Amino acid sequence: MLERNLYNMLYENTKKFPKRTFIYFEEKKYTYTEGFKIINQMAAFMQKKGVKKGDKVIVMLGNSPEFVLSVFAVFACGAIAIPINTFFKGNEASYIVENSEALFMITEGQFEAVVEEVRVQCKKVQEIFTFDNTIVNAFNFYDYIYSMPDAPIECKASIHDLALFIYTSGTTGHPKGAMLSNYNLLENATSCDKMINANHKDKFLILLPMFHTYTFTTCIIYPISVGSTLIILRSVIEMKKESFKKILIFQRPTIMLGVPQIYSVMAKSPMPKWFIKLLYPIKIHISGGAALPAEIFDQFKKKFGINVIEGYGLSEASPVVALNPLNKQKQGTVGVTLPNVQAKVIGPDETELPKGQVGELIIKGRRAAAGMGGLLLGIMLPFSALAAQTGAGPAGDAANFREEAQAMQPYSGDVNTLKTAKEASQIIIVIGNPEDPAKGNLSWYQKDASGVFKQVLSVEADKANGMQMIC
């Protein structure tokens, strides 16, 4: 029996849907079988060049089939993919390469200047792989992979092995890498499916940056987990081109995930009513990344006759936490928590707050990050956010999770008295200094054999903001 991991998920669906279209991109088209074979060839070549289980591999690519093929080739090797922002300058990319201790990089010619700076600043990088010959002293996959075997790779990654680092700029200064396992991502995809119920006949329109956690899980991992088709656009700018109409007419996407700004533009677009009524193919529109204003919701529904379904998530949660049910949208909220996610809003004294009060949103579930690279390597760091609760009690009631740019009061006291610590195995307390935000302290506690939390480490945390985090 195959080990349960992301690569084998694709392998199983390739066997189920061998001739199903895997990817549409401009004039290119790949079936699941064709894409899977290329992934195997890429992985075989990467292994030949030294990529092994647990290695970190930077992926700096624009929206393209190569992005998908690359991350799954990394997964096949049992390595860890680290997609990074394609808008980064050389010094920003170099920070992540150094911070993650990445040994390999997959990129393309348009990032030549970034690569040169990475080479100067990051001496541990062993090899760079590309898809063209622009970058010198790099291996162009297309020059080598076709001589490699296309048979399935024996992927040795276990379900709990790390698969992905998603770097996110947060409250502690420099970007931090949310360390996500195969289990985190597969569980998030499974939970999303219980809400969205997509299948192999669906086609997901991808127009947001693929390096972002929102796009990565909901538009790549999730659709592949159910055998759907990926329709990839280079960027949202493609929606303004004549070619986008052809995509709607001939490729027929059925599910779209966007952000409020995109739905605002669509609501004001000159798309004629007859086209929307007779030819417009997208049945499900989901919005994330920011709160969806009521004005945009109403404008879009008036033009297209369809609700925009709002959700909520964060990188450390793989990322989706909550989503409105497709048949029970409550405008102005992010809906209900996904299956296997528990959430509540608490105050400074760790007690659950009544409806309408603003406090700290704490979340517990199977998609919680295994750690945050760059803050303290290897620790189990959970997550939290400030929120306002409008629904009562258990998961299933609608809640309005509203992020607030303010710090909680610094915590002082015995962590063993925290009510939310009863089922936790580890606790991180980050204490900020209100007078000097650049100074702070991070304490790490672990539960011993007798069930009592003991402090095992205390370090300075750059720009800690007073958030308390529990897992």
Coordinates of C-alpha atoms in Angstrom, one line a residue:
M1 CA 0.0 0.0 0.0
L2 CA 1.3 3.4 -0.9
E3 CA 2.4 5.8 1.8
R4 CA -0.1 8.6 2.2
N5 CA 1.5 11.9 1.0
L6 CA 1.0 14.6 -1.6
Y7 CA 2.9 12.9 -4.4
N8 CA 1.0 9.6 -4.0
M9 CA -2.3 11.6 -3.9
L10 CA -1.5 12.7 -7.4
Y11 CA -0.3 9.2 -8.4
E12 CA -3.6 7.7 -7.3
N13 CA -5.7 10.3 -9.2
T14 CA -3.5 9.8 -12.3
K15 CA -4.5 6.1 -12.2
K16 CA -8.2 7.0 -11.8
F17 CA -8.3 9.8 -14.4
P18 CA -5.4 9.1 -16.8
K19 CA -6.8 11.0 -19.8
R20 CA -8.5 13.7 -17.8
T21 CA -7.1 17.2 -18.5
F22 CA -4.7 18.1 -15.7
I23 CA -3.7 21.6 -16.8
Y24 CA -4.7 24.2 -19.3
F25 CA -2.3 27.1 -19.9
E26 CA -2.5 29.3 -22.9
E27 CA -1.9 27.0 -25.8
K28 CA -0.6 24.1 -23.7
K29 CA -2.6 21.2 -22.4
Y30 CA -1.5 18.3 -20.2
T31 CA -3.5 15.2 -19.2
Y32 CA -2.9 13.8 -15.7
T33 CA -0.8 11.0 -17.3
E34 CA 1.4 13.5 -19.3
G35 CA 1.9 15.8 -16.3
F36 CA 2.7 12.9 -13.9
K37 CA 5.3 11.5 -16.3
I38 CA 7.1 14.9 -16.5
I39 CA 7.0 15.2 -12.7
N40 CA 8.6 11.8 -12.4
Q41 CA 11.3 12.8 -14.9
M42 CA 12.0 16.0 -13.1
A43 CA 12.2 14.3 -9.7
A44 CA 14.6 11.6 -11.1
F45 CA 16.9 14.3 -12.4
M46 CA 16.7 16.3 -9.2
Q47 CA 17.6 13.1 -7.2
K48 CA 20.5 12.5 -9.6
K49 CA 21.8 16.0 -8.8
G50 CA 21.6 15.4 -5.0
V51 CA 18.1 16.3 -3.9
K52 CA 17.0 14.0 -1.1
K53 CA 14.3 13.6 1.5
G54 CA 14.1 16.6 3.9
D55 CA 16.0 19.0 1.6
K56 CA 14.6 22.4 1.2
V57 CA 14.0 23.6 -2.4
I58 CA 13.1 27.2 -3.3
V59 CA 10.5 27.6 -6.0
M60 CA 10.5 31.0 -7.6
L61 CA 8.3 30.8 -10.6
G62 CA 5.4 32.7 -12.1
N63 CA 1.9 31.2 -12.6
S64 CA 2.5 28.4 -15.1
P65 CA 2.3 24.6 -15.5
E66 CA 6.0 24.5 -14.5
F67 CA 5.1 25.8 -11.0
V68 CA 2.8 22.8 -10.4
L69 CA 5.2 20.3 -12.0
S70 CA 8.1 21.7 -9.9
V71 CA 6.4 21.5 -6.5
F72 CA 5.2 18.0 -7.1
A73 CA 8.6 16.9 -8.3
V74 CA 9.9 18.3 -5.0
F75 CA 7.3 16.3 -3.1
A76 CA 8.2 13.2 -5.1
C77 CA 11.8 13.5 -3.7
G78 CA 10.4 13.7 -0.2
A79 CA 11.9 17.2 -0.1
I80 CA 10.3 20.5 1.1
A81 CA 9.0 23.0 -1.4
I82 CA 9.4 26.7 -0.5
P83 CA 7.4 28.9 -2.9
I84 CA 8.5 32.5 -2.6
N85 CA 7.0 35.8 -3.7
T86 CA 7.9 36.6 -7.4
F87 CA 7.9 40.3 -6.5
F88 CA 10.8 39.9 -4.1
K89 CA 14.1 41.6 -4.8
G90 CA 17.4 39.7 -4.5
N91 CA 18.0 40.6 -0.8
E92 CA 14.5 39.5 0.2
A93 CA 14.8 36.2 -1.6
S94 CA 18.3 35.7 -0.2
Y95 CA 16.9 36.1 3.4
I96 CA 14.4 33.3 2.8
V97 CA 17.0 31.0 1.2
E98 CA 19.4 31.6 4.2
N99 CA 16.7 31.4 6.8
S100 CA 15.2 28.1 5.5
E101 CA 18.7 26.6 4.8
A102 CA 17.6 25.8 1.3
L103 CA 20.1 23.8 -0.8
F104 CA 18.4 24.0 -4.2
M105 CA 16.4 26.5 -6.2
I106 CA 13.9 26.1 -9.1
T107 CA 13.4 29.3 -11.1
E108 CA 13.2 30.9 -14.5
G109 CA 15.0 33.5 -16.6
Q110 CA 13.0 36.5 -15.6
F111 CA 14.5 36.2 -12.1
E112 CA 18.1 36.2 -13.3
A113 CA 19.1 39.2 -11.2
V114 CA 17.6 37.6 -8.1
V115 CA 19.5 34.4 -8.7
E116 CA 22.8 36.3 -9.0
E117 CA 22.3 38.0 -5.7
V118 CA 21.3 34.7 -4.1
R119 CA 24.5 33.1 -5.3
V120 CA 26.5 35.9 -3.7
Q121 CA 24.7 35.9 -0.4
C122 CA 23.8 32.2 0.0
K123 CA 26.9 30.0 -0.4
K124 CA 25.1 26.8 0.7
V125 CA 23.0 26.6 -2.4
Q126 CA 24.2 23.6 -4.4
E127 CA 22.3 23.6 -7.6
I128 CA 19.8 25.8 -9.5
F129 CA 17.3 24.4 -11.9
T130 CA 15.5 26.4 -14.6
F131 CA 13.2 26.0 -17.6
D132 CA 15.3 28.0 -20.1
N133 CA 18.9 28.9 -20.8
T134 CA 18.9 32.5 -19.6
I135 CA 20.6 31.8 -16.2
V136 CA 24.2 30.6 -16.5
N137 CA 25.5 27.6 -14.5
A138 CA 22.0 26.3 -14.0
F139 CA 20.4 23.1 -15.2
N140 CA 17.6 23.6 -17.7
F141 CA 15.1 20.8 -17.0
Y142 CA 14.1 20.6 -20.6
D143 CA 17.6 19.8 -21.7
Y144 CA 17.9 16.8 -19.4
I145 CA 14.6 15.3 -18.2
Y146 CA 13.6 13.5 -21.4
S147 CA 16.4 11.1 -21.0
M148 CA 15.2 10.3 -17.5
P149 CA 12.8 7.5 -16.6
D150 CA 9.1 8.5 -16.3
A151 CA 8.1 5.7 -14.0
P152 CA 6.5 6.6 -10.7
I153 CA 9.0 7.6 -8.0
E154 CA 9.2 5.6 -4.7
C155 CA 8.3 8.6 -2.5
K156 CA 9.5 8.0 1.0
A157 CA 7.8 10.9 2.6
S158 CA 5.5 9.9 5.5
I159 CA 2.2 11.6 6.1
H160 CA 3.7 13.7 9.0
D161 CA 6.8 14.7 7.1
L162 CA 7.1 18.4 6.2
A163 CA 6.2 19.2 2.7
L164 CA 5.9 23.0 2.4
F165 CA 7.3 26.2 4.0
I166 CA 5.1 29.2 3.3
Y167 CA 6.8 32.4 4.3
T168 CA 4.5 35.1 5.6
S169 CA 5.3 38.6 7.0
G170 CA 3.7 38.9 10.3
T171 CA 4.0 40.7 13.7
T172 CA 7.5 39.6 14.4
G173 CA 9.4 41.6 11.7
H174 CA 11.1 39.4 9.2
P175 CA 9.1 36.8 7.2
K176 CA 8.5 33.5 9.0
G177 CA 8.0 30.2 7.4
A178 CA 4.9 28.3 8.3
M179 CA 6.1 24.7 8.3
L180 CA 3.3 22.5 6.8
S181 CA 3.3 18.7 6.6
N182 CA 1.7 16.4 4.0
Y183 CA -1.0 15.8 6.6
N184 CA -1.7 19.5 7.1
L185 CA -2.3 20.1 3.4
L186 CA -4.2 16.9 2.7
E187 CA -6.4 17.4 5.7
N188 CA -7.2 21.0 4.6
A189 CA -8.0 19.8 1.1
T190 CA -10.3 17.1 2.5
S191 CA -12.1 19.6 4.8
C192 CA -12.5 22.1 1.9
D193 CA -14.1 19.3 -0.2
K194 CA -16.7 18.7 2.5
M195 CA -17.8 22.3 2.1
I196 CA -17.4 22.7 -1.7
N197 CA -17.9 19.2 -3.0
A198 CA -15.9 19.5 -6.2
N199 CA -15.2 16.5 -8.4
H200 CA -13.1 15.4 -11.4
K201 CA -15.5 17.2 -13.7
D202 CA -14.8 20.6 -12.2
K203 CA -12.3 23.1 -13.6
F204 CA -10.6 25.6 -11.2
L205 CA -9.7 29.0 -12.6
I206 CA -6.3 30.1 -11.2
L207 CA -5.5 33.8 -11.5
L208 CA -4.0 34.7 -8.1
P209 CA -0.3 34.3 -7.5
M210 CA 0.4 30.6 -7.0
F211 CA 3.2 31.2 -4.5
H212 CA 0.5 32.4 -2.0
T213 CA -0.8 29.9 0.5
Y214 CA -4.5 30.7 -0.4
T215 CA -3.9 29.8 -4.0
F216 CA -1.5 27.0 -3.3
T217 CA -4.0 24.9 -1.2
T218 CA -7.3 25.9 -2.7
C219 CA -6.4 26.1 -6.3
I220 CA -3.7 23.5 -6.6
I221 CA -3.7 20.9 -3.8
Y222 CA -7.5 20.7 -3.3
P223 CA -8.5 20.4 -7.0
I224 CA -5.8 17.8 -7.6
S225 CA -7.0 15.8 -4.6
V226 CA -10.4 15.3 -6.4
G227 CA -9.0 15.0 -9.9
S228 CA -10.2 18.4 -11.2
T229 CA -8.6 20.4 -14.0
L230 CA -6.4 23.5 -13.4
I231 CA -6.9 26.4 -15.8
I232 CA -3.9 28.7 -15.2
L233 CA -3.7 32.4 -16.0
R234 CA -0.4 34.2 -15.7
S235 CA -2.1 36.9 -13.6
V236 CA -5.4 38.7 -13.1
I237 CA -4.4 41.0 -15.9
E238 CA -5.3 38.2 -18.3
M239 CA -9.0 38.7 -17.4
K240 CA -8.9 42.0 -19.4
K241 CA -7.7 40.3 -22.6
E242 CA -9.8 38.9 -25.4
S243 CA -8.3 35.5 -24.8
F244 CA -10.1 35.3 -21.4
K245 CA -13.5 35.2 -23.2
K246 CA -12.2 32.2 -25.1
I247 CA -11.2 30.5 -21.9
L248 CA -14.7 31.0 -20.5
I249 CA -16.3 29.7 -23.7
F250 CA -14.1 26.8 -24.6
Q251 CA -12.3 25.7 -21.4
R252 CA -15.4 26.3 -19.2
P253 CA -14.1 26.9 -15.7
T254 CA -16.6 26.0 -13.0
I255 CA -14.9 27.2 -9.8
M256 CA -13.1 30.4 -9.1
L257 CA -11.3 31.6 -6.0
G258 CA -10.4 35.3 -5.8
V259 CA -10.1 38.4 -3.6
P260 CA -12.6 41.2 -3.1
Q261 CA -10.9 43.5 -5.6
I262 CA -11.3 41.0 -8.4
Y263 CA -15.0 40.6 -7.7
S264 CA -15.4 44.4 -7.6
V265 CA -13.8 44.6 -11.1
M266 CA -16.0 41.8 -12.4
A267 CA -19.2 43.5 -11.0
K268 CA -18.3 46.6 -12.9
S269 CA -17.2 44.9 -16.1
P270 CA -19.0 45.5 -19.4
M271 CA -19.8 41.7 -19.8
P272 CA -23.3 41.7 -21.4
K273 CA -26.3 40.1 -19.7
W274 CA -26.9 37.7 -22.6
F275 CA -23.4 36.3 -22.2
I276 CA -23.8 35.8 -18.5
K277 CA -27.1 34.1 -18.9
L278 CA -26.2 31.8 -21.8
L279 CA -22.4 31.3 -21.7
Y280 CA -20.9 32.3 -18.4
P281 CA -19.7 28.9 -16.9
I282 CA -18.5 29.6 -13.4
K283 CA -20.9 28.3 -10.8
I284 CA -18.9 28.8 -7.5
H285 CA -17.1 32.1 -6.6
I286 CA -15.1 32.1 -3.4
S287 CA -13.5 35.2 -1.8
G288 CA -10.7 35.3 0.7
G289 CA -7.6 37.3 1.6
A290 CA -9.6 40.2 3.0
A291 CA -13.1 41.1 4.2
L292 CA -15.6 41.2 1.4
P293 CA -17.5 44.5 1.6
A294 CA -21.3 44.3 1.4
E295 CA -21.3 46.7 -1.6
I296 CA -19.2 44.4 -3.7
F297 CA -21.2 41.4 -2.6
D298 CA -24.4 43.1 -3.7
Q299 CA -23.0 44.4 -6.9
F300 CA -21.7 41.1 -8.0
K301 CA -24.9 39.3 -7.1
K302 CA -26.9 41.8 -9.1
K303 CA -24.8 41.4 -12.2
F304 CA -24.2 37.7 -12.2
G305 CA -27.1 36.4 -10.1
I306 CA -24.7 34.4 -7.9
N307 CA -23.4 34.8 -4.4
V308 CA -19.7 35.3 -3.6
I309 CA -18.9 32.8 -0.9
E310 CA -16.6 34.3 1.7
G311 CA -14.1 32.4 3.8
Y312 CA -11.2 33.0 6.2
G313 CA -7.8 31.5 6.8
L314 CA -4.2 32.1 7.6
S315 CA -0.9 30.5 6.4
E316 CA -0.3 28.7 9.6
A317 CA -3.6 26.9 9.2
S318 CA -2.8 25.5 5.8
P319 CA -4.7 28.0 5.3
V320 CA -8.5 27.6 5.2
V321 CA -10.3 27.8 8.6
A322 CA -13.8 28.8 7.8
L323 CA -16.2 29.1 4.8
N324 CA -19.8 30.0 4.2
P325 CA -21.8 26.9 3.2
L326 CA -22.7 27.1 -0.5
N327 CA -26.4 26.9 0.1
K328 CA -26.5 29.0 3.2
Q329 CA -24.5 32.2 2.7
K330 CA -24.6 34.8 5.5
Q331 CA -23.3 38.0 4.0
G332 CA -20.7 39.9 6.1
T333 CA -19.4 36.7 7.8
V334 CA -16.8 34.1 7.0
G335 CA -19.3 31.3 7.6
V336 CA -18.6 28.2 9.7
T337 CA -15.4 26.5 10.7
L338 CA -14.4 23.6 8.4
P339 CA -14.8 20.1 9.7
N340 CA -12.2 19.1 12.3
V341 CA -11.6 22.7 13.2
Q342 CA -12.5 24.2 16.6
A343 CA -12.5 28.0 17.2
K344 CA -13.5 30.4 19.9
V345 CA -12.9 33.9 20.9
I346 CA -11.4 34.6 24.3
G347 CA -10.5 37.5 26.4
P348 CA -7.3 38.3 28.3
D349 CA -8.3 36.1 31.2
E350 CA -8.7 33.1 28.8
T351 CA -12.4 32.8 29.2
E352 CA -14.7 32.7 26.1
L353 CA -16.3 36.0 25.3
P354 CA -20.0 36.6 24.6
K355 CA -21.4 37.6 21.3
G356 CA -20.2 40.8 19.8
Q357 CA -17.1 41.3 21.9
V358 CA -13.6 41.6 20.3
G359 CA -11.0 39.3 21.6
E360 CA -8.4 36.7 20.5
L361 CA -9.4 34.0 18.1
I362 CA -7.9 30.6 19.0
I363 CA -8.1 27.7 16.6
K364 CA -7.4 24.1 17.1
G365 CA -7.3 21.5 14.3
R366 CA -5.4 19.1 12.2
R367 CA -4.2 21.7 9.8
A368 CA -2.1 23.7 12.3
A369 CA 1.4 24.4 11.2
A370 CA 4.1 22.1 12.7
G371 CA 6.2 25.1 13.4
M372 CA 7.4 28.5 12.2
G373 CA 10.9 28.6 10.7
G374 CA 12.9 31.7 11.5
L375 CA 11.4 32.4 14.8
L376 CA 12.8 29.4 16.6
L377 CA 13.8 26.6 14.4
G378 CA 12.0 23.3 15.1
I379 CA 9.5 24.5 17.8
M380 CA 5.8 23.7 17.6
L381 CA 4.3 27.1 17.0
P382 CA 0.5 27.5 16.9
F383 CA -1.4 30.5 15.8
S384 CA -4.0 33.1 16.8
A385 CA -5.7 36.2 15.5
L386 CA -8.0 38.8 17.0
A387 CA -11.6 38.5 16.2
A388 CA -15.2 39.5 16.9
Q389 CA -17.6 36.6 17.6
T390 CA -21.2 37.0 16.4
G391 CA -22.2 33.4 16.6
A392 CA -22.5 31.4 19.8
G393 CA -21.1 28.1 21.0
P394 CA -19.9 25.3 18.9
A395 CA -18.5 25.3 15.4
G396 CA -21.4 25.5 12.9
D397 CA -22.7 28.9 14.0
A398 CA -21.7 31.8 11.7
A399 CA -18.9 34.0 13.0
N400 CA -17.4 37.2 11.9
F401 CA -13.7 36.9 12.3
R402 CA -12.3 40.4 12.1
E403 CA -8.5 40.9 12.3
E404 CA -7.4 43.9 14.4
A405 CA -4.1 45.8 14.3
Q406 CA -3.7 45.9 18.1
A407 CA -1.7 44.0 20.6
M408 CA -3.2 41.9 23.4
Q409 CA -2.2 42.7 27.0
P410 CA 1.1 40.9 27.9
Y411 CA 0.4 37.7 29.8
S412 CA 2.0 37.1 33.2
G413 CA 1.2 34.1 35.4
D414 CA 1.4 30.3 35.6
V415 CA 0.7 28.8 32.2
N416 CA -0.7 25.7 33.9
T417 CA -3.7 27.7 35.0
L418 CA -4.7 28.6 31.4
K419 CA -8.0 27.0 30.5
T420 CA -7.0 26.6 26.9
A421 CA -3.9 24.7 28.0
K422 CA -5.7 21.6 29.1
E423 CA -5.3 19.7 25.8
A424 CA -2.2 21.5 24.6
S425 CA 1.2 19.8 24.5
Q426 CA 3.3 22.9 24.0
I427 CA 2.8 26.6 24.6
I428 CA 4.5 29.7 23.2
I429 CA 4.1 33.0 25.1
V430 CA 5.3 36.1 23.2
I431 CA 5.5 39.2 25.4
G432 CA 5.8 42.5 23.7
N433 CA 7.2 45.7 25.2
P434 CA 4.7 48.5 24.7
E435 CA 7.3 51.2 25.1
D436 CA 9.8 49.6 22.6
P437 CA 8.1 47.3 20.1
A438 CA 11.5 46.2 18.8
K439 CA 12.1 44.4 22.2
G440 CA 10.3 41.4 23.5
N441 CA 10.6 37.9 24.9
L442 CA 9.5 34.5 23.8
S443 CA 9.1 31.6 26.3
W444 CA 8.6 28.0 25.3
Y445 CA 6.9 25.6 27.6
Q446 CA 6.4 21.8 27.2
K447 CA 4.2 19.5 29.2
D448 CA 6.2 16.9 31.2
A449 CA 5.2 13.3 31.9
S450 CA 3.1 14.4 34.9
G451 CA 1.1 16.8 32.8
V452 CA 2.7 20.0 34.1
F453 CA 4.1 22.7 31.8
K454 CA 7.8 23.4 32.3
Q455 CA 9.7 26.3 30.7
V456 CA 12.3 24.8 28.4
L457 CA 13.6 27.9 26.6
S458 CA 13.3 31.7 26.7
V459 CA 14.7 33.9 23.9
E460 CA 14.3 37.5 22.7
A461 CA 11.7 37.7 20.0
D462 CA 12.2 40.5 17.4
K463 CA 9.3 42.9 17.5
A464 CA 7.0 40.6 19.5
N465 CA 3.5 42.2 19.8
G466 CA 2.1 40.6 22.9
M467 CA 0.2 37.7 21.2
Q468 CA -0.4 34.6 23.2
M469 CA -0.3 31.4 21.1
I470 CA -1.4 27.9 22.2
C471 CA -1.4 24.5 20.5

